[in-house]
Coordinates of C-alpha atoms in Angstrom, one line a residue:
M4 CA -1.0 -120.1 -20.8
G5 CA -0.4 -120.9 -17.2
D6 CA 1.4 -118.4 -14.9
T7 CA 2.9 -115.4 -16.7
R8 CA 6.3 -114.8 -15.3
S9 CA 7.9 -112.6 -17.9
V10 CA 6.6 -110.0 -20.4
A11 CA 8.3 -108.0 -23.2
V12 CA 6.8 -104.5 -23.6
V13 CA 7.5 -102.8 -26.9
G14 CA 7.5 -99.0 -26.5
A15 CA 8.8 -96.7 -23.8
G16 CA 6.2 -94.0 -24.0
V17 CA 3.8 -93.3 -21.1
V18 CA 1.5 -96.1 -22.0
G19 CA 4.1 -98.8 -22.4
L20 CA 5.9 -97.8 -19.2
S21 CA 2.6 -97.7 -17.3
I22 CA 2.0 -101.3 -18.4
A23 CA 5.5 -102.3 -17.4
W24 CA 5.2 -100.7 -14.0
H25 CA 1.9 -102.4 -13.2
L26 CA 3.3 -105.8 -14.4
L27 CA 6.3 -105.4 -12.1
R28 CA 4.0 -104.7 -9.2
L29 CA 2.3 -108.0 -9.8
G30 CA 5.7 -109.8 -9.7
V31 CA 6.3 -110.2 -13.4
D32 CA 9.7 -109.9 -14.9
V33 CA 9.6 -107.1 -17.5
T34 CA 11.8 -106.0 -20.4
V35 CA 10.9 -102.7 -22.2
V36 CA 12.3 -102.3 -25.7
E37 CA 12.3 -98.9 -27.4
Q38 CA 13.6 -98.1 -30.9
S39 CA 14.7 -94.6 -29.9
S40 CA 14.7 -93.1 -26.3
V41 CA 12.3 -92.8 -23.5
A42 CA 9.3 -90.5 -24.3
S43 CA 10.6 -90.0 -27.9
G44 CA 7.2 -90.1 -29.6
A45 CA 3.8 -88.5 -28.6
S46 CA 4.8 -88.6 -24.9
Y47 CA 7.4 -85.9 -25.5
G48 CA 5.7 -82.6 -26.6
N49 CA 2.0 -83.0 -26.0
A50 CA -0.1 -80.8 -23.8
G51 CA 0.2 -83.2 -20.8
W52 CA -3.5 -82.9 -19.7
I53 CA -5.1 -85.5 -17.5
S54 CA -8.5 -84.5 -18.6
P55 CA -11.1 -87.3 -18.3
G56 CA -13.8 -84.8 -18.4
L57 CA -13.0 -83.9 -22.0
A58 CA -11.9 -87.3 -23.2
T59 CA -14.3 -88.1 -26.0
P60 CA -14.2 -90.0 -29.3
L61 CA -12.6 -87.9 -32.1
P62 CA -15.1 -88.9 -34.8
E63 CA -18.0 -86.7 -34.2
P64 CA -20.7 -84.9 -36.2
S65 CA -19.0 -81.6 -35.8
V66 CA -15.9 -82.9 -37.6
L67 CA -18.0 -83.3 -40.8
R68 CA -19.5 -79.9 -40.3
F69 CA -16.1 -78.4 -40.8
G70 CA -16.7 -79.3 -44.5
L71 CA -14.2 -80.6 -47.0
R72 CA -12.8 -77.1 -47.8
S73 CA -11.9 -76.6 -44.1
L74 CA -10.3 -80.0 -43.8
L75 CA -8.0 -79.2 -46.8
D76 CA -7.1 -75.8 -45.4
R77 CA -3.5 -75.8 -44.0
N78 CA -4.5 -73.2 -41.4
S79 CA -7.5 -75.2 -40.2
P80 CA -7.3 -76.7 -36.7
L81 CA -8.2 -80.1 -38.3
Y82 CA -6.2 -80.6 -41.5
V83 CA -6.0 -83.5 -43.9
P84 CA -3.2 -82.9 -46.4
P85 CA -4.0 -84.0 -50.0
T86 CA -2.7 -87.5 -50.6
S87 CA -2.7 -90.3 -53.1
N88 CA -1.9 -92.8 -50.3
G89 CA -4.7 -95.4 -50.7
A90 CA -4.4 -96.5 -47.0
M91 CA -4.9 -92.9 -45.8
I92 CA -7.9 -92.4 -48.1
A93 CA -9.5 -95.6 -46.9
F94 CA -8.9 -94.5 -43.3
A95 CA -10.5 -91.1 -44.0
L96 CA -13.6 -92.8 -45.4
K97 CA -14.0 -95.1 -42.4
F98 CA -13.4 -92.2 -40.0
A99 CA -16.1 -90.1 -41.8
K100 CA -18.5 -93.1 -41.5
N101 CA -18.2 -92.9 -37.7
C102 CA -18.9 -89.2 -37.5
T103 CA -22.5 -89.7 -36.5
T104 CA -24.4 -89.0 -33.3
T105 CA -25.3 -92.6 -32.8
R106 CA -21.8 -93.9 -33.1
W107 CA -20.4 -91.1 -31.0
I108 CA -22.7 -92.0 -28.2
E109 CA -21.8 -95.7 -28.4
A110 CA -18.1 -94.9 -28.4
M111 CA -18.5 -92.4 -25.5
K112 CA -20.2 -94.9 -23.3
A113 CA -17.4 -97.4 -24.0
L114 CA -14.8 -94.8 -22.8
L115 CA -16.7 -93.9 -19.6
P116 CA -15.0 -96.7 -17.4
L117 CA -11.6 -95.4 -18.4
N118 CA -12.6 -91.8 -17.8
E119 CA -14.0 -92.6 -14.3
A120 CA -10.8 -94.4 -13.2
A121 CA -8.2 -92.1 -14.9
I122 CA -7.3 -89.8 -12.0
T123 CA -7.4 -92.5 -9.3
S124 CA -5.1 -94.6 -11.4
Y125 CA -2.6 -91.7 -11.5
D126 CA -2.9 -91.3 -7.7
F127 CA -2.1 -95.0 -7.3
I128 CA 1.2 -94.8 -9.3
V129 CA 2.2 -91.5 -7.6
Q130 CA 1.5 -92.9 -4.1
H131 CA 3.4 -96.2 -4.7
C132 CA 6.4 -95.0 -6.7
K133 CA 9.7 -96.0 -5.0
K134 CA 11.8 -93.0 -5.9
G135 CA 9.1 -90.5 -5.2
S136 CA 9.7 -88.7 -8.5
L137 CA 6.2 -88.8 -9.9
H138 CA 3.6 -86.1 -9.3
T139 CA 0.5 -84.5 -11.0
T140 CA -0.9 -81.0 -10.6
S141 CA -4.5 -80.6 -9.8
A142 CA -6.0 -77.6 -11.7
P143 CA -9.1 -76.7 -13.6
I144 CA -8.9 -76.1 -17.3
L145 CA -9.9 -72.6 -18.3
A146 CA -11.8 -72.7 -21.6
A147 CA -11.8 -69.2 -23.0
F148 CA -13.7 -67.5 -25.9
Y149 CA -13.9 -64.2 -27.6
T150 CA -17.6 -64.1 -27.0
K151 CA -20.2 -66.1 -25.1
A152 CA -21.8 -67.1 -28.3
D153 CA -18.5 -68.8 -29.3
A154 CA -19.0 -71.2 -26.4
V155 CA -22.1 -72.8 -27.8
S156 CA -20.2 -75.8 -29.3
L157 CA -18.4 -76.6 -26.0
K158 CA -21.7 -76.3 -24.1
E159 CA -23.3 -78.8 -26.5
E160 CA -20.3 -81.1 -26.1
I161 CA -20.6 -81.0 -22.3
K162 CA -24.3 -81.6 -22.6
D163 CA -23.7 -84.7 -24.8
I164 CA -21.0 -86.0 -22.4
K165 CA -23.4 -85.8 -19.5
A166 CA -26.2 -87.4 -21.6
A167 CA -23.9 -90.3 -22.3
G168 CA -23.2 -90.7 -18.6
G169 CA -20.0 -88.7 -18.3
T170 CA -19.2 -86.3 -15.5
I171 CA -17.8 -82.8 -15.8
E172 CA -18.4 -79.8 -13.6
T173 CA -18.1 -76.2 -14.9
E174 CA -18.2 -72.6 -13.7
E175 CA -18.9 -69.6 -15.9
L176 CA -16.7 -66.5 -15.9
E177 CA -17.1 -63.3 -17.8
G178 CA -16.6 -59.5 -17.8
K179 CA -14.7 -57.9 -14.9
E180 CA -14.4 -61.1 -12.8
L181 CA -12.7 -62.9 -15.7
R182 CA -10.3 -60.0 -16.3
E183 CA -9.3 -59.8 -12.6
L184 CA -8.8 -63.5 -12.2
Y185 CA -7.0 -64.1 -15.4
P186 CA -5.1 -61.0 -16.6
F187 CA -3.0 -63.2 -19.0
L188 CA -6.1 -63.3 -21.3
S189 CA -6.3 -60.6 -23.8
A190 CA -8.9 -57.9 -23.6
N191 CA -10.6 -59.6 -26.6
V192 CA -11.6 -62.6 -24.5
K193 CA -15.0 -61.9 -22.9
Y194 CA -16.2 -65.3 -21.7
A195 CA -14.8 -68.5 -20.2
Q196 CA -15.7 -71.7 -18.5
L197 CA -13.7 -73.4 -15.8
L198 CA -13.7 -77.2 -16.3
L199 CA -13.2 -78.5 -12.8
G200 CA -11.6 -81.7 -11.5
Q201 CA -8.8 -82.0 -14.1
R202 CA -5.0 -82.3 -13.8
Y203 CA -1.8 -82.0 -15.8
I204 CA 1.8 -83.1 -16.0
D205 CA 4.9 -82.3 -17.8
P206 CA 4.6 -85.4 -20.0
Y207 CA 8.3 -85.7 -20.9
A208 CA 9.5 -85.3 -17.3
F209 CA 6.8 -87.7 -16.0
T210 CA 7.5 -90.4 -18.6
R211 CA 11.3 -90.3 -18.0
A212 CA 10.6 -90.5 -14.2
L213 CA 8.3 -93.4 -14.8
A214 CA 11.1 -95.2 -16.7
E215 CA 13.3 -94.8 -13.6
E216 CA 10.5 -96.2 -11.4
V217 CA 10.3 -99.2 -13.7
K218 CA 14.0 -99.7 -13.2
A219 CA 13.6 -99.3 -9.5
E220 CA 11.0 -102.0 -9.5
G221 CA 13.5 -104.4 -11.2
G222 CA 12.5 -103.8 -14.8
K223 CA 14.9 -103.7 -17.7
V224 CA 14.8 -100.9 -20.3
V225 CA 16.5 -101.5 -23.6
L226 CA 16.9 -98.4 -25.8
G227 CA 17.9 -97.8 -29.4
Q228 CA 16.7 -101.1 -30.7
R229 CA 14.0 -101.5 -33.3
V230 CA 11.7 -104.5 -32.9
L231 CA 11.6 -106.5 -36.1
G232 CA 9.0 -109.0 -35.0
V233 CA 7.0 -110.2 -32.1
E234 CA 6.5 -113.9 -32.7
P235 CA 4.4 -116.3 -30.6
S236 CA 4.9 -120.1 -30.2
S237 CA 2.9 -122.6 -28.2
N238 CA 4.6 -121.6 -24.9
Q239 CA 6.5 -118.4 -25.4
V240 CA 7.0 -115.2 -27.4
T241 CA 10.2 -114.1 -29.1
T242 CA 10.8 -110.4 -29.7
R243 CA 13.5 -109.9 -32.3
L244 CA 15.6 -106.8 -32.1
S245 CA 17.5 -104.9 -34.8
N246 CA 20.9 -105.8 -33.3
G247 CA 20.2 -109.5 -33.6
D248 CA 19.3 -110.0 -29.9
R249 CA 16.1 -111.8 -28.9
V250 CA 13.9 -111.3 -25.9
V251 CA 12.1 -114.5 -25.0
S252 CA 9.2 -114.1 -22.6
D253 CA 5.9 -115.7 -21.7
S254 CA 3.9 -112.8 -23.1
A255 CA 4.4 -109.5 -24.9
V256 CA 2.7 -106.1 -25.3
I257 CA 2.9 -103.8 -28.4
A258 CA 2.6 -100.3 -27.0
T259 CA 4.2 -98.2 -29.8
G260 CA 1.4 -95.7 -30.4
A261 CA 1.2 -94.6 -34.0
W262 CA 3.9 -97.1 -35.0
A263 CA 1.9 -100.2 -33.8
G264 CA 0.4 -100.9 -37.1
P265 CA 3.0 -103.1 -38.9
L266 CA 3.7 -105.3 -35.9
A267 CA 0.0 -105.6 -35.0
K268 CA -1.2 -106.3 -38.5
K269 CA 0.9 -109.6 -38.5
L270 CA -1.2 -110.7 -35.5
G271 CA -4.6 -110.2 -37.0
V272 CA -5.3 -106.6 -35.9
K273 CA -7.4 -104.9 -38.6
V274 CA -8.5 -101.7 -36.8
S275 CA -7.6 -98.8 -39.1
Q276 CA -5.1 -96.4 -37.5
A277 CA -3.5 -93.2 -38.7
A278 CA -1.2 -90.6 -37.3
G279 CA -3.1 -87.6 -35.9
R280 CA 0.0 -85.3 -35.8
G281 CA 0.0 -82.6 -33.2
Y282 CA 2.4 -79.6 -33.1
S283 CA 3.6 -77.7 -30.0
F284 CA 6.2 -75.2 -28.9
W285 CA 7.3 -73.4 -25.7
S286 CA 7.1 -69.7 -25.1
E287 CA 8.3 -67.5 -22.3
S288 CA 5.5 -65.9 -20.3
K289 CA 5.7 -62.7 -18.3
A290 CA 2.3 -63.5 -16.8
T291 CA 1.7 -66.0 -14.1
I292 CA -0.4 -68.9 -15.5
A293 CA -1.3 -71.4 -12.9
H294 CA -3.3 -73.9 -14.8
P295 CA -4.1 -75.1 -18.4
V296 CA -5.8 -72.8 -20.8
Y297 CA -8.0 -74.1 -23.6
F298 CA -9.2 -72.2 -26.7
P299 CA -11.8 -74.6 -28.1
R300 CA -12.7 -72.6 -31.2
Q301 CA -9.0 -72.5 -32.2
R302 CA -8.3 -76.0 -30.8
I303 CA -5.3 -74.7 -28.9
A304 CA -4.2 -76.1 -25.6
C305 CA -1.7 -74.2 -23.3
T306 CA 0.0 -75.8 -20.3
P307 CA 2.3 -74.1 -17.7
I308 CA 5.6 -76.0 -18.0
D309 CA 9.2 -75.0 -17.2
G310 CA 8.2 -71.5 -16.1
G311 CA 6.6 -70.7 -19.4
L312 CA 3.8 -72.0 -21.6
R313 CA 3.7 -75.0 -23.8
V314 CA 1.3 -74.1 -26.7
A315 CA -0.1 -77.2 -28.5
G316 CA -2.7 -77.5 -31.2
T317 CA -3.9 -78.7 -34.5
M318 CA -4.7 -82.2 -35.7
E319 CA -3.0 -83.1 -38.9
I320 CA -4.2 -86.5 -40.1
A321 CA -1.2 -87.6 -42.3
D322 CA 1.3 -90.3 -43.0
L323 CA 3.9 -91.0 -40.3
Q324 CA 6.7 -90.1 -42.6
R325 CA 5.4 -86.7 -43.6
A326 CA 7.9 -83.9 -43.0
Y327 CA 7.5 -81.3 -40.2
D328 CA 5.5 -78.4 -41.5
P329 CA 6.5 -75.1 -39.9
K330 CA 3.4 -73.4 -41.4
R331 CA 1.3 -75.5 -39.0
V332 CA 3.1 -73.8 -36.1
D333 CA 2.5 -70.4 -37.8
A334 CA -1.2 -71.2 -38.0
I335 CA -1.3 -71.9 -34.2
V336 CA 0.5 -68.6 -33.5
A337 CA -1.9 -66.7 -35.8
N338 CA -4.9 -68.3 -34.2
A339 CA -3.6 -67.6 -30.6
S340 CA -2.2 -64.2 -31.1
G341 CA -5.3 -62.3 -30.1
L342 CA -6.1 -64.5 -27.1
L343 CA -3.1 -64.1 -24.7
S344 CA -1.4 -61.2 -23.0
G345 CA 2.1 -61.3 -21.7
V346 CA 3.1 -64.3 -23.8
D347 CA 5.4 -63.7 -26.7
L348 CA 4.4 -66.3 -29.2
R349 CA 7.0 -65.0 -31.8
N350 CA 9.8 -65.8 -29.4
R351 CA 9.5 -69.6 -29.1
R352 CA 11.6 -72.7 -28.8
S353 CA 11.2 -76.5 -28.7
E354 CA 9.0 -76.6 -31.8
W355 CA 7.8 -80.2 -32.1
V356 CA 5.5 -82.4 -34.1
G357 CA 4.4 -85.8 -32.8
P358 CA 2.0 -88.5 -34.1
R359 CA -0.9 -89.4 -31.9
P360 CA -2.4 -92.8 -32.8
I361 CA -6.0 -92.3 -33.9
T362 CA -8.4 -95.0 -34.9
H363 CA -11.3 -94.9 -37.5
D364 CA -13.9 -95.4 -34.7
G365 CA -12.4 -93.2 -32.0
L366 CA -11.7 -96.1 -29.6
P367 CA -8.3 -97.3 -28.5
V368 CA -6.9 -100.7 -29.4
I369 CA -6.3 -102.6 -26.2
G370 CA -6.4 -106.3 -25.7
P371 CA -5.1 -109.7 -26.9
T372 CA -4.4 -110.3 -30.6
N373 CA -5.0 -113.6 -32.4
S374 CA -2.3 -114.9 -30.1
R375 CA -3.5 -114.7 -26.5
R376 CA 0.2 -114.3 -25.5
I377 CA 0.5 -111.0 -27.4
W378 CA -1.5 -107.9 -26.5
V379 CA -1.7 -104.5 -28.1
A380 CA -2.2 -101.2 -26.3
A381 CA -2.4 -98.3 -28.7
G382 CA -4.8 -96.0 -30.6
H383 CA -5.5 -93.7 -27.6
G384 CA -5.7 -90.7 -29.9
M385 CA -5.3 -87.4 -28.0
W386 CA -5.9 -89.1 -24.7
G387 CA -2.7 -91.2 -24.3
V388 CA -1.6 -89.3 -21.2
T389 CA -5.1 -89.4 -19.6
Y390 CA -5.5 -93.1 -20.2
A391 CA -2.0 -94.4 -19.7
P392 CA -2.1 -95.6 -16.0
I393 CA -5.6 -97.1 -16.2
T394 CA -4.5 -98.9 -19.4
G395 CA -1.4 -100.2 -17.6
E396 CA -3.5 -101.4 -14.7
L397 CA -6.1 -103.2 -16.9
V398 CA -3.5 -104.7 -19.3
A399 CA -1.4 -106.0 -16.5
K400 CA -4.4 -107.6 -14.9
G401 CA -5.6 -109.1 -18.1
I402 CA -2.2 -110.7 -19.0
T403 CA -1.6 -112.1 -15.5
E404 CA -5.2 -113.5 -15.2
N405 CA -5.3 -114.6 -18.9
R406 CA -8.6 -112.8 -19.5
T407 CA -9.8 -109.5 -21.0
P408 CA -11.1 -107.2 -18.2
T409 CA -14.7 -106.1 -18.9
P410 CA -13.8 -102.3 -19.4
L411 CA -11.5 -103.4 -22.3
L412 CA -13.9 -105.5 -24.2
P413 CA -15.1 -102.7 -26.6
F414 CA -11.5 -102.0 -27.5
S415 CA -10.6 -105.5 -28.8
P416 CA -7.8 -105.3 -31.4
L417 CA -9.7 -108.0 -33.4
R418 CA -13.0 -105.9 -33.6

């Protein structure tokens, strides 16, 4: 390939922009192309957690323990709508095949290098941004439960994470101490664990600021243009846009999250991917909530944003084109109603659904395709925010050095 002097990045979410920023820092000319606007997909309304301590493969034995009846229950935290879509059925079967302890451990070990570097990679971007507009907030995650017995599953998960080589420190809180420190929890909540060493961001604000940093580094951001094809030749890549324009570059990266499939499939990528749709909304809070709150049993994540609380939850494995389902938000409200005090979940705004790109084996899809000039960076599941900067760093290094960095080898798009 020789020296890579120019790269087209398809996708202006937090992953694509992280890749663009790192490439620019290495002296590469970058054009980012986005079919909609900056942070218009999963980067918009997610919980915004930088939580490497909790970043684990989604296919796990406990998923199967939900049982088929639970998976088909619209009010369940993990919901698979009935479908006749053959591709979705095939994905579900592959996903189920990976819900074993052995495969979970293998996948967890593959993710560890990303987990270990996640926070330092954020620090690097924040420290080197030209406009000074990027920041993260250091805060533990408060995992809260109705009873101490309800925390058994989380304790087992933490034990498994540590057994696989992961690192996460915790502190127990209960009774009077819990009530005094966190009065925004309802009186029904009797037990909690602090998950230390985590951070969070406002993902929409951070991603938009990152786009401005890309521009400040000399990058070009083209919005409102759908990419019709990313086509390699012997010495260049042509990215065809919906307005008839073409971006000609030395290399290209497809970083379109749940939308990566059609473009990637043409380049030999066979990893099964589906849209793990998450829902969120914003509620005003009379209580002061200083850091993220997690209700593991209900699969609800709460983040202090814009003076209130973003409440996010549910995993709906469905087709990308499936319509927004307001009853999924109703289910989140019903499950959270007895857990918070001073937060009016009935008075809410900014209701949102966004597709998180999940793979059948729980590993992201990062690396070169059957053309060494074209890379894919997608399939991060629920951990796109956590993994974005380290993905950007490793992909930029891999493209400019024409090799796959060792931490990315398990995530090959051709696996």
